[in-house]
Coordinates of C-alpha atoms in Angstrom, one line a residue:
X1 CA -42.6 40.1 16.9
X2 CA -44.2 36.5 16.2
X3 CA -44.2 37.4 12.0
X4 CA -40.6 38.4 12.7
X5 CA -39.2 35.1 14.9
X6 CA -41.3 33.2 12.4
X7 CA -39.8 35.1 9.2
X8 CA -36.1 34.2 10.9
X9 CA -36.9 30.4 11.6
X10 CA -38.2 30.1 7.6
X11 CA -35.0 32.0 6.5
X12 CA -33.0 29.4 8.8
X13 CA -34.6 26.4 7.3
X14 CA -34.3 27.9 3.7
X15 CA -30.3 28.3 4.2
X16 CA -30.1 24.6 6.0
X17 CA -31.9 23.5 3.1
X18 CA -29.8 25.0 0.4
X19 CA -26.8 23.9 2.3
X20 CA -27.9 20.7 2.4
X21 CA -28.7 20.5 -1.5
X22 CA -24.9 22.1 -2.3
X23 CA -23.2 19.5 -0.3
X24 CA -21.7 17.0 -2.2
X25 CA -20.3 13.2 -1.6
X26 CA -16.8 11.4 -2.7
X27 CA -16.8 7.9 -2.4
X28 CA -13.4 6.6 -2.4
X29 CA -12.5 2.6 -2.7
X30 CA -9.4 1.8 -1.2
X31 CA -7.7 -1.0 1.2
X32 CA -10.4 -2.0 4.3
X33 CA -9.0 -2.7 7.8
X34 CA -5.9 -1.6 9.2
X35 CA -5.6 1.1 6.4
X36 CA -9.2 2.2 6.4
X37 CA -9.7 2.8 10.1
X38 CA -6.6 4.9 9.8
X39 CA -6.5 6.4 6.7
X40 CA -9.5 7.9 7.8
X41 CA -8.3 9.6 10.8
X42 CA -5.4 11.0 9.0
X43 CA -6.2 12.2 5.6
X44 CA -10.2 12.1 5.7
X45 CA -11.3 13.3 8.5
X46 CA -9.2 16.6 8.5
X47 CA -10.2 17.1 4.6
X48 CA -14.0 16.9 5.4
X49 CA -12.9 19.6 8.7
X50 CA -11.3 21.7 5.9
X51 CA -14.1 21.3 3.7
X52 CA -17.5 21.3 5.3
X53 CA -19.5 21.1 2.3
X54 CA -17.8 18.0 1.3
X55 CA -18.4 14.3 2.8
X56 CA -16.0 11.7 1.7
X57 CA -17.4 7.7 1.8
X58 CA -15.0 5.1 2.1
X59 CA -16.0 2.3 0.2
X60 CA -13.3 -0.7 1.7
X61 CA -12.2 -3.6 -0.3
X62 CA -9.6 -6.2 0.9
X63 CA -7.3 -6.0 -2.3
X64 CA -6.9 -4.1 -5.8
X65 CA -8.2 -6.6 -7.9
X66 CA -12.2 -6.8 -6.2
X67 CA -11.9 -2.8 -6.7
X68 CA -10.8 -3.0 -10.2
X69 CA -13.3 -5.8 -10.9
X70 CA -15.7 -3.5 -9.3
X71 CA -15.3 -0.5 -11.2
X72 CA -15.1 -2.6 -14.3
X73 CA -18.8 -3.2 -13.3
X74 CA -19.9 0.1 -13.0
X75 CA -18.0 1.3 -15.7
X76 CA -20.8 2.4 -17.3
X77 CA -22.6 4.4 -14.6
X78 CA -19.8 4.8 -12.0
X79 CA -20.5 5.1 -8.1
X80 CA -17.1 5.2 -6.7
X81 CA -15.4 8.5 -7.7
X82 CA -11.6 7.8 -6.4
X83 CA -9.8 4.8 -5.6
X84 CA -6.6 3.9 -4.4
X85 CA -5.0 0.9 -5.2
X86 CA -1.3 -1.5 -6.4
X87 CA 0.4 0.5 -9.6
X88 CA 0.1 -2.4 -12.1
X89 CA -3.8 -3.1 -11.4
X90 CA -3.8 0.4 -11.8
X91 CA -2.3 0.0 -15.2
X92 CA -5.0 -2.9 -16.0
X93 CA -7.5 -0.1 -14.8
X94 CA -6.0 2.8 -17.3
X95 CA -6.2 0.7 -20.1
X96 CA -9.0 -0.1 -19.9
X97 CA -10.6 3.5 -19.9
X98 CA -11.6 3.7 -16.2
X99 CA -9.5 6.6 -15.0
X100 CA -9.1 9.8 -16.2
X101 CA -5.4 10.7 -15.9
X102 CA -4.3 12.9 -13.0
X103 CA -1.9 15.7 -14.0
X104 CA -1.4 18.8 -12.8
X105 CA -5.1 20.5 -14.1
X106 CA -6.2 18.4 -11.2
X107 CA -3.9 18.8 -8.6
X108 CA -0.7 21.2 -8.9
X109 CA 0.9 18.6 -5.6
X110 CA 1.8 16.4 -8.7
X111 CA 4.6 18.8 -10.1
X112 CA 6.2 18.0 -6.4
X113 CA 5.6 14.1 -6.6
X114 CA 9.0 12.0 -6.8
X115 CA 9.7 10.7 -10.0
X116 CA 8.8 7.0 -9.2
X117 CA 5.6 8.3 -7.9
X118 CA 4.4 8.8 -12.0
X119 CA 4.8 5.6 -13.6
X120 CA 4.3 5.7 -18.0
X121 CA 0.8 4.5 -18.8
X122 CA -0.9 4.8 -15.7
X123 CA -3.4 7.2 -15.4
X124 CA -3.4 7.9 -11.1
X125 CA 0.0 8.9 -9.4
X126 CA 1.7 7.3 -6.4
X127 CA -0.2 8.6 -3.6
X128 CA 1.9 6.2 -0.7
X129 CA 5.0 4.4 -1.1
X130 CA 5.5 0.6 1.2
X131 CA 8.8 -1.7 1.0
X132 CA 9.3 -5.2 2.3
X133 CA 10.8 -6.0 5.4
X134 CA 11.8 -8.5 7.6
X135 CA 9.3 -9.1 10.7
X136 CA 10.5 -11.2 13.7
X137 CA 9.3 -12.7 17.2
X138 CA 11.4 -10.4 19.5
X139 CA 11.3 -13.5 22.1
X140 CA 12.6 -15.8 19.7
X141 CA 14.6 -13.8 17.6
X142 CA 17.0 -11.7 20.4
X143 CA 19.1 -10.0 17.6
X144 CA 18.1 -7.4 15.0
X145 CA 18.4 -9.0 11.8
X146 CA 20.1 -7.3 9.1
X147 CA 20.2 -9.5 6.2
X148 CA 17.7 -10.9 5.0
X149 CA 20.1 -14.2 4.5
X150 CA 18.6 -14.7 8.3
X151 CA 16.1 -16.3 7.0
X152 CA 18.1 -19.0 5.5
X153 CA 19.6 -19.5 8.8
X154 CA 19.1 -23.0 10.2
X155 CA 18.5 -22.4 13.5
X156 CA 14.8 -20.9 12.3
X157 CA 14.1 -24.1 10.0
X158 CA 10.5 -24.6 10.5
X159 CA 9.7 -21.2 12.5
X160 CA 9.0 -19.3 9.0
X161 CA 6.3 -17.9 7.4
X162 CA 6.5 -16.5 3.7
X163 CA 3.4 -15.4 1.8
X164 CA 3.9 -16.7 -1.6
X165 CA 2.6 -15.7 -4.9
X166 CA 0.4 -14.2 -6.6
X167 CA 0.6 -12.2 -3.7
X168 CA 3.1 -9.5 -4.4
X169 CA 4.6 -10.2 -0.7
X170 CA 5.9 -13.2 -2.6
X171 CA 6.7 -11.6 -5.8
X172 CA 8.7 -8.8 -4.7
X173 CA 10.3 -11.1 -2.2
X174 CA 11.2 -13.2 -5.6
X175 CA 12.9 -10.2 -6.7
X176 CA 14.8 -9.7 -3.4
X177 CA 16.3 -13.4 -3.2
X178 CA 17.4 -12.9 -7.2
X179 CA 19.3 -10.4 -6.4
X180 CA 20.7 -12.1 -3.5
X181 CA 21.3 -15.3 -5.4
X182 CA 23.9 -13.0 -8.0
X183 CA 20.9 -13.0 -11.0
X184 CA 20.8 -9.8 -12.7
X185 CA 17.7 -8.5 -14.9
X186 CA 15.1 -10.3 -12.8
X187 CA 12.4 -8.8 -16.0
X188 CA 14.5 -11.8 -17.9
X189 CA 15.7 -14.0 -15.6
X190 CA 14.7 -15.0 -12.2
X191 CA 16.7 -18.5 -12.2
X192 CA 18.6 -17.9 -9.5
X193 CA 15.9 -16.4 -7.3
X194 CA 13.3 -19.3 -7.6
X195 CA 16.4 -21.3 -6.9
X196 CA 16.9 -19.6 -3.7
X197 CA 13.8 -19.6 -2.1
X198 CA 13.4 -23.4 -3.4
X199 CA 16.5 -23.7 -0.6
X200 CA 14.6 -22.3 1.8
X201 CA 10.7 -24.0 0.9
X202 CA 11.3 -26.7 3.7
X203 CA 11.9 -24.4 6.7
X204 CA 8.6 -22.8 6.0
X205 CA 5.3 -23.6 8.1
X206 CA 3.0 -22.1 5.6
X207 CA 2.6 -20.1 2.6
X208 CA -0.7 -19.1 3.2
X209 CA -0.5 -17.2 6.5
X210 CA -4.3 -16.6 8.1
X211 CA -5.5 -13.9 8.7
X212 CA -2.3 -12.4 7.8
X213 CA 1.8 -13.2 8.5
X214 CA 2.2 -10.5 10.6
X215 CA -0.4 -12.2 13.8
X216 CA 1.3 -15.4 14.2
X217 CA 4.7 -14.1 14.4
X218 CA 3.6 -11.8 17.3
X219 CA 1.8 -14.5 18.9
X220 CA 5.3 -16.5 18.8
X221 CA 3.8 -19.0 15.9
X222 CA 6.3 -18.7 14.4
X223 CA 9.9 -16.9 14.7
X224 CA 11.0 -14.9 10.9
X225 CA 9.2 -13.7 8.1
X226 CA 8.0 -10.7 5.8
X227 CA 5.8 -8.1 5.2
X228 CA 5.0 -4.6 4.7
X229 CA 6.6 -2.1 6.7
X230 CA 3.7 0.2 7.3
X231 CA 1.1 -2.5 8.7
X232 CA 4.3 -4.4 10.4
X233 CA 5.2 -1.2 12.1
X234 CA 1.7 -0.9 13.6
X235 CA 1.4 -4.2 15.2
X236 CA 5.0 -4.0 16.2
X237 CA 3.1 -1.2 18.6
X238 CA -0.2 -3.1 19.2
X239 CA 1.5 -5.9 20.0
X240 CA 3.5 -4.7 22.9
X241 CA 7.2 -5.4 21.1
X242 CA 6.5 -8.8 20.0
X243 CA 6.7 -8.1 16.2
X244 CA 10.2 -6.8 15.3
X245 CA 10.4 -4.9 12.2
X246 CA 13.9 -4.4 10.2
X247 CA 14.9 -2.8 6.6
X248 CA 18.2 -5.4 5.8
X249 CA 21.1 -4.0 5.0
X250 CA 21.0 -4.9 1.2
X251 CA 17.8 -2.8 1.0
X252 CA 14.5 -4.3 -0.4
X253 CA 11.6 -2.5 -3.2
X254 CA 8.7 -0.3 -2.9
X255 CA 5.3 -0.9 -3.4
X256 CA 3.3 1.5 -5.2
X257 CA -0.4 2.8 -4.1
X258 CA -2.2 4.8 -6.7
X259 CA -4.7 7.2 -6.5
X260 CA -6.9 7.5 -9.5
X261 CA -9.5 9.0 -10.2
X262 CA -12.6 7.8 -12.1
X263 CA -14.0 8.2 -15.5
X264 CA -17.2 10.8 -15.6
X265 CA -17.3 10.3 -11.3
X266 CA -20.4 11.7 -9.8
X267 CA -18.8 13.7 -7.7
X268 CA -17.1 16.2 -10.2
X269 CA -14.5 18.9 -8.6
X270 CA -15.2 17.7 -5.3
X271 CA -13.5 14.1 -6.2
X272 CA -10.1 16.4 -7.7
X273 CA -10.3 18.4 -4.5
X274 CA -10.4 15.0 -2.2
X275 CA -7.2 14.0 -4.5
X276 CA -5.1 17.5 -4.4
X277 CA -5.4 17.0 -0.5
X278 CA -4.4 13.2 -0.3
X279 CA -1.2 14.6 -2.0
X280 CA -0.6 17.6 -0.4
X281 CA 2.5 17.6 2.0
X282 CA -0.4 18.0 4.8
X283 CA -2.1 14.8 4.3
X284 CA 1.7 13.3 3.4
X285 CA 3.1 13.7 6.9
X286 CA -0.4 13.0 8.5
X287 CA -0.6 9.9 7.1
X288 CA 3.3 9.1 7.1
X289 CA 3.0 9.7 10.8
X290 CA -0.5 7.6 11.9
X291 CA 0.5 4.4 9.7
X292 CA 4.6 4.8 8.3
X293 CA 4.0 4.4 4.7
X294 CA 6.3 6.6 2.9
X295 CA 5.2 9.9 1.0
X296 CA 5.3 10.3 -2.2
X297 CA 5.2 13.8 -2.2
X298 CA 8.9 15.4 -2.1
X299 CA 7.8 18.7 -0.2
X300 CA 6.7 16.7 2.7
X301 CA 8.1 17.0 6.3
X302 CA 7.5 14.3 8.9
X303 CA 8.8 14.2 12.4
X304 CA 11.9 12.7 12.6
X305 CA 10.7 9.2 14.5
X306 CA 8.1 8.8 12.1
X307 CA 10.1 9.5 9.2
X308 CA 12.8 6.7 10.6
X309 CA 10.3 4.1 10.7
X310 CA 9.9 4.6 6.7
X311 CA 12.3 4.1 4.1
X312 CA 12.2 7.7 2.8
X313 CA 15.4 8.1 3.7
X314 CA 16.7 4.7 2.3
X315 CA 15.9 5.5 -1.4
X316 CA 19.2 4.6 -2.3
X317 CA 19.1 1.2 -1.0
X318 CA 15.8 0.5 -2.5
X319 CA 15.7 -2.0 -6.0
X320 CA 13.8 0.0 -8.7
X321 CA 11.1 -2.6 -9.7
X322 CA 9.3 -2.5 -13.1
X323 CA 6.3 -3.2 -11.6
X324 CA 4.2 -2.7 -15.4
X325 CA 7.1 -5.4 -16.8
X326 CA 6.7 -7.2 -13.7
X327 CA 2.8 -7.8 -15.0
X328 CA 3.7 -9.1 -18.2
X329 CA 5.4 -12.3 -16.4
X330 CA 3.2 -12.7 -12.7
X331 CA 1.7 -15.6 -14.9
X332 CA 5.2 -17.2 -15.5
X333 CA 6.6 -16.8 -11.9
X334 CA 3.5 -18.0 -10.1
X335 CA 4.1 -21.2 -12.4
X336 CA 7.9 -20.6 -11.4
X337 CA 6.6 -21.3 -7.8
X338 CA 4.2 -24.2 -7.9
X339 CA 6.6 -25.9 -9.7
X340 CA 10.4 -25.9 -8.3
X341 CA 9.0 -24.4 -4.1
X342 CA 5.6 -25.2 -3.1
X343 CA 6.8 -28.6 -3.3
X344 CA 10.3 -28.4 -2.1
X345 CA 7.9 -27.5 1.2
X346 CA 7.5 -30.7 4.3

């Protein structure tokens, strides 16, 4: 009886043990925070439920380019086997042999991605879509604004807060105000858009917002500005109301998040299986629904008070921005900016 309890406690140990030796690790870089803490809930946690044998590591980073510069350092003997990250540092990443491109060999979701979610020359595929909105002090701003002309509106002179470039808040909002301004190929010409915001330079308390725009506004700082929809839409619910969130009526542009996945990664299938789930309607609507980005997955169903607090259904409205040409001339509208509206500011 003893050689036979024995005999079962060996054979337990022997199957923990080979268990333990088959299990295998992804560790995925992406954005830390806000975005971590529930990304995690949404998309890793059930994967690593659905697949026991697999743990996933998230590796957080603050922005794209401390990812890319870290996987240009292991390049030659990665660590991280997936990252997500901003389309045209995504690009930067491609060309320069990091990823290894992401078709349908590695995950058949990508035949149901929408078109904008597979940009030319990037290796990943969209894997979350975000716009620009307006964000407001729902005390000092007792309207929902619908043009984003409000914030040229004199009675706010002062209360603003815009986050300017290189950050690609202030880029895309560059794009925005050119098109409100009447310019037209903002990849030639963004004249009348620099022009525009130059208007608006001394109404604006800071261009450097700390730790982010969408805090101060809340905390009734200050009165107007913009951000993100998805992380505005969760401290419009941590914050009690405070932080209005609108999409204006002239629309506004989506940012692109990437997932790619990494050049000779350690973790082998299990890093293409992590990546088929993050773009499988499943993980779409779970994450759609924790944190309001928009999927980039067409088969994907979301409830219908998540889906409203995205722009999915604003498509139409939304300028299609080049974000690959957009890279070729960051350099010339940063200069565009410290030139003719950082010192137009009081």
């Amino acid at each position: 009886m003893m050689f036979a309890r024995l005999s079962m406690a060996v054979s337990a140990l022997t199957i923990a043990a080979i268990s333990s030796a088959s299990a295998e690790t992804v560790t995925l870089t992406a954005y830390s925070g806000i975005f971590q803490e529930h990304y995690t809930k949404a998309v890793i946690e059930p994967f690593m439920k659905k697949y026991p044998d697999i743990t996933v590591q998230f590796y957080g980073m603050p922005n794209s380019a401390q990812m890319l510069g870290t996987l240009r350092a292991q390049k030659s003997s990665p660590q991280i086997d997936v990252a997500i990250l901003d389309v045209s540092v995504a690009k930067a990443g491609a060309d320069e042999g990091i990823f290894d491109k992401i078709d349908e060999s590695v995950s058949p979701n990508v035949k149901d991605l929408y078109p904008n979610a597979r940009v030319e020359g990037v290796a990943g595929v969209g894997v979350t879509f975000d716009n620009l909105v307006l964000i407001y002090n729902t005390d000092q701003v007792k309207e929902v604004p619908k043009s984003w002309n409000a914030l040229w509106d004199k009675q706010y002179e002062g209360k603003l807060i815009i986050p300017s470039v290189p950050d690609i808040q202030g880029t895309t909002f560059t794009i925005i105000s050119n098109k409100l301004a009447g310019g037209t190929d903002y990849k030639t010409d963004l004249t009348a858009g620099i022009a525009k915001i130059g208007e608006l330079a001394p109404g604006v308390q800071t261009w450097e917002p700390k730790p982010d725009v969408y805090a101060p506004i809340a905390n009734g700082q200050a009165a107007l500005g913009i951000g993100w929809n998805a992380r505005a839409q969760i401290y419009s619910q941590t914050s009690g109301g405070k932080l209005g969130v609108s999409l204006p009526d002239e629309g506004s542009g989506f940012q692109i998040n990437t997932i790619n996945l990494v050049k000779n990664a350690p973790a082998g299938d299990a890093a293409k299986r992590f990546i088929d789930y993050a773009l499988s309607p499943e993980a779409q609507a779970a994450f759609t629904s924790e944190m309001f980005y928009a999927p980039t997955n067409s088969k994907t169903v979301v409830a219908k008070e998540a889906i409203e607090r995205t722009a999915a259904d604003d498509m139409d409205r939304m300028i299609d921005i080049d974000w690959l040409a957009i890279a070729k001339i960051r350099d010339n509208i940063t200069e565009q900016w410290r030139r003719r509206i950082i010192p137009l500011s009081r």
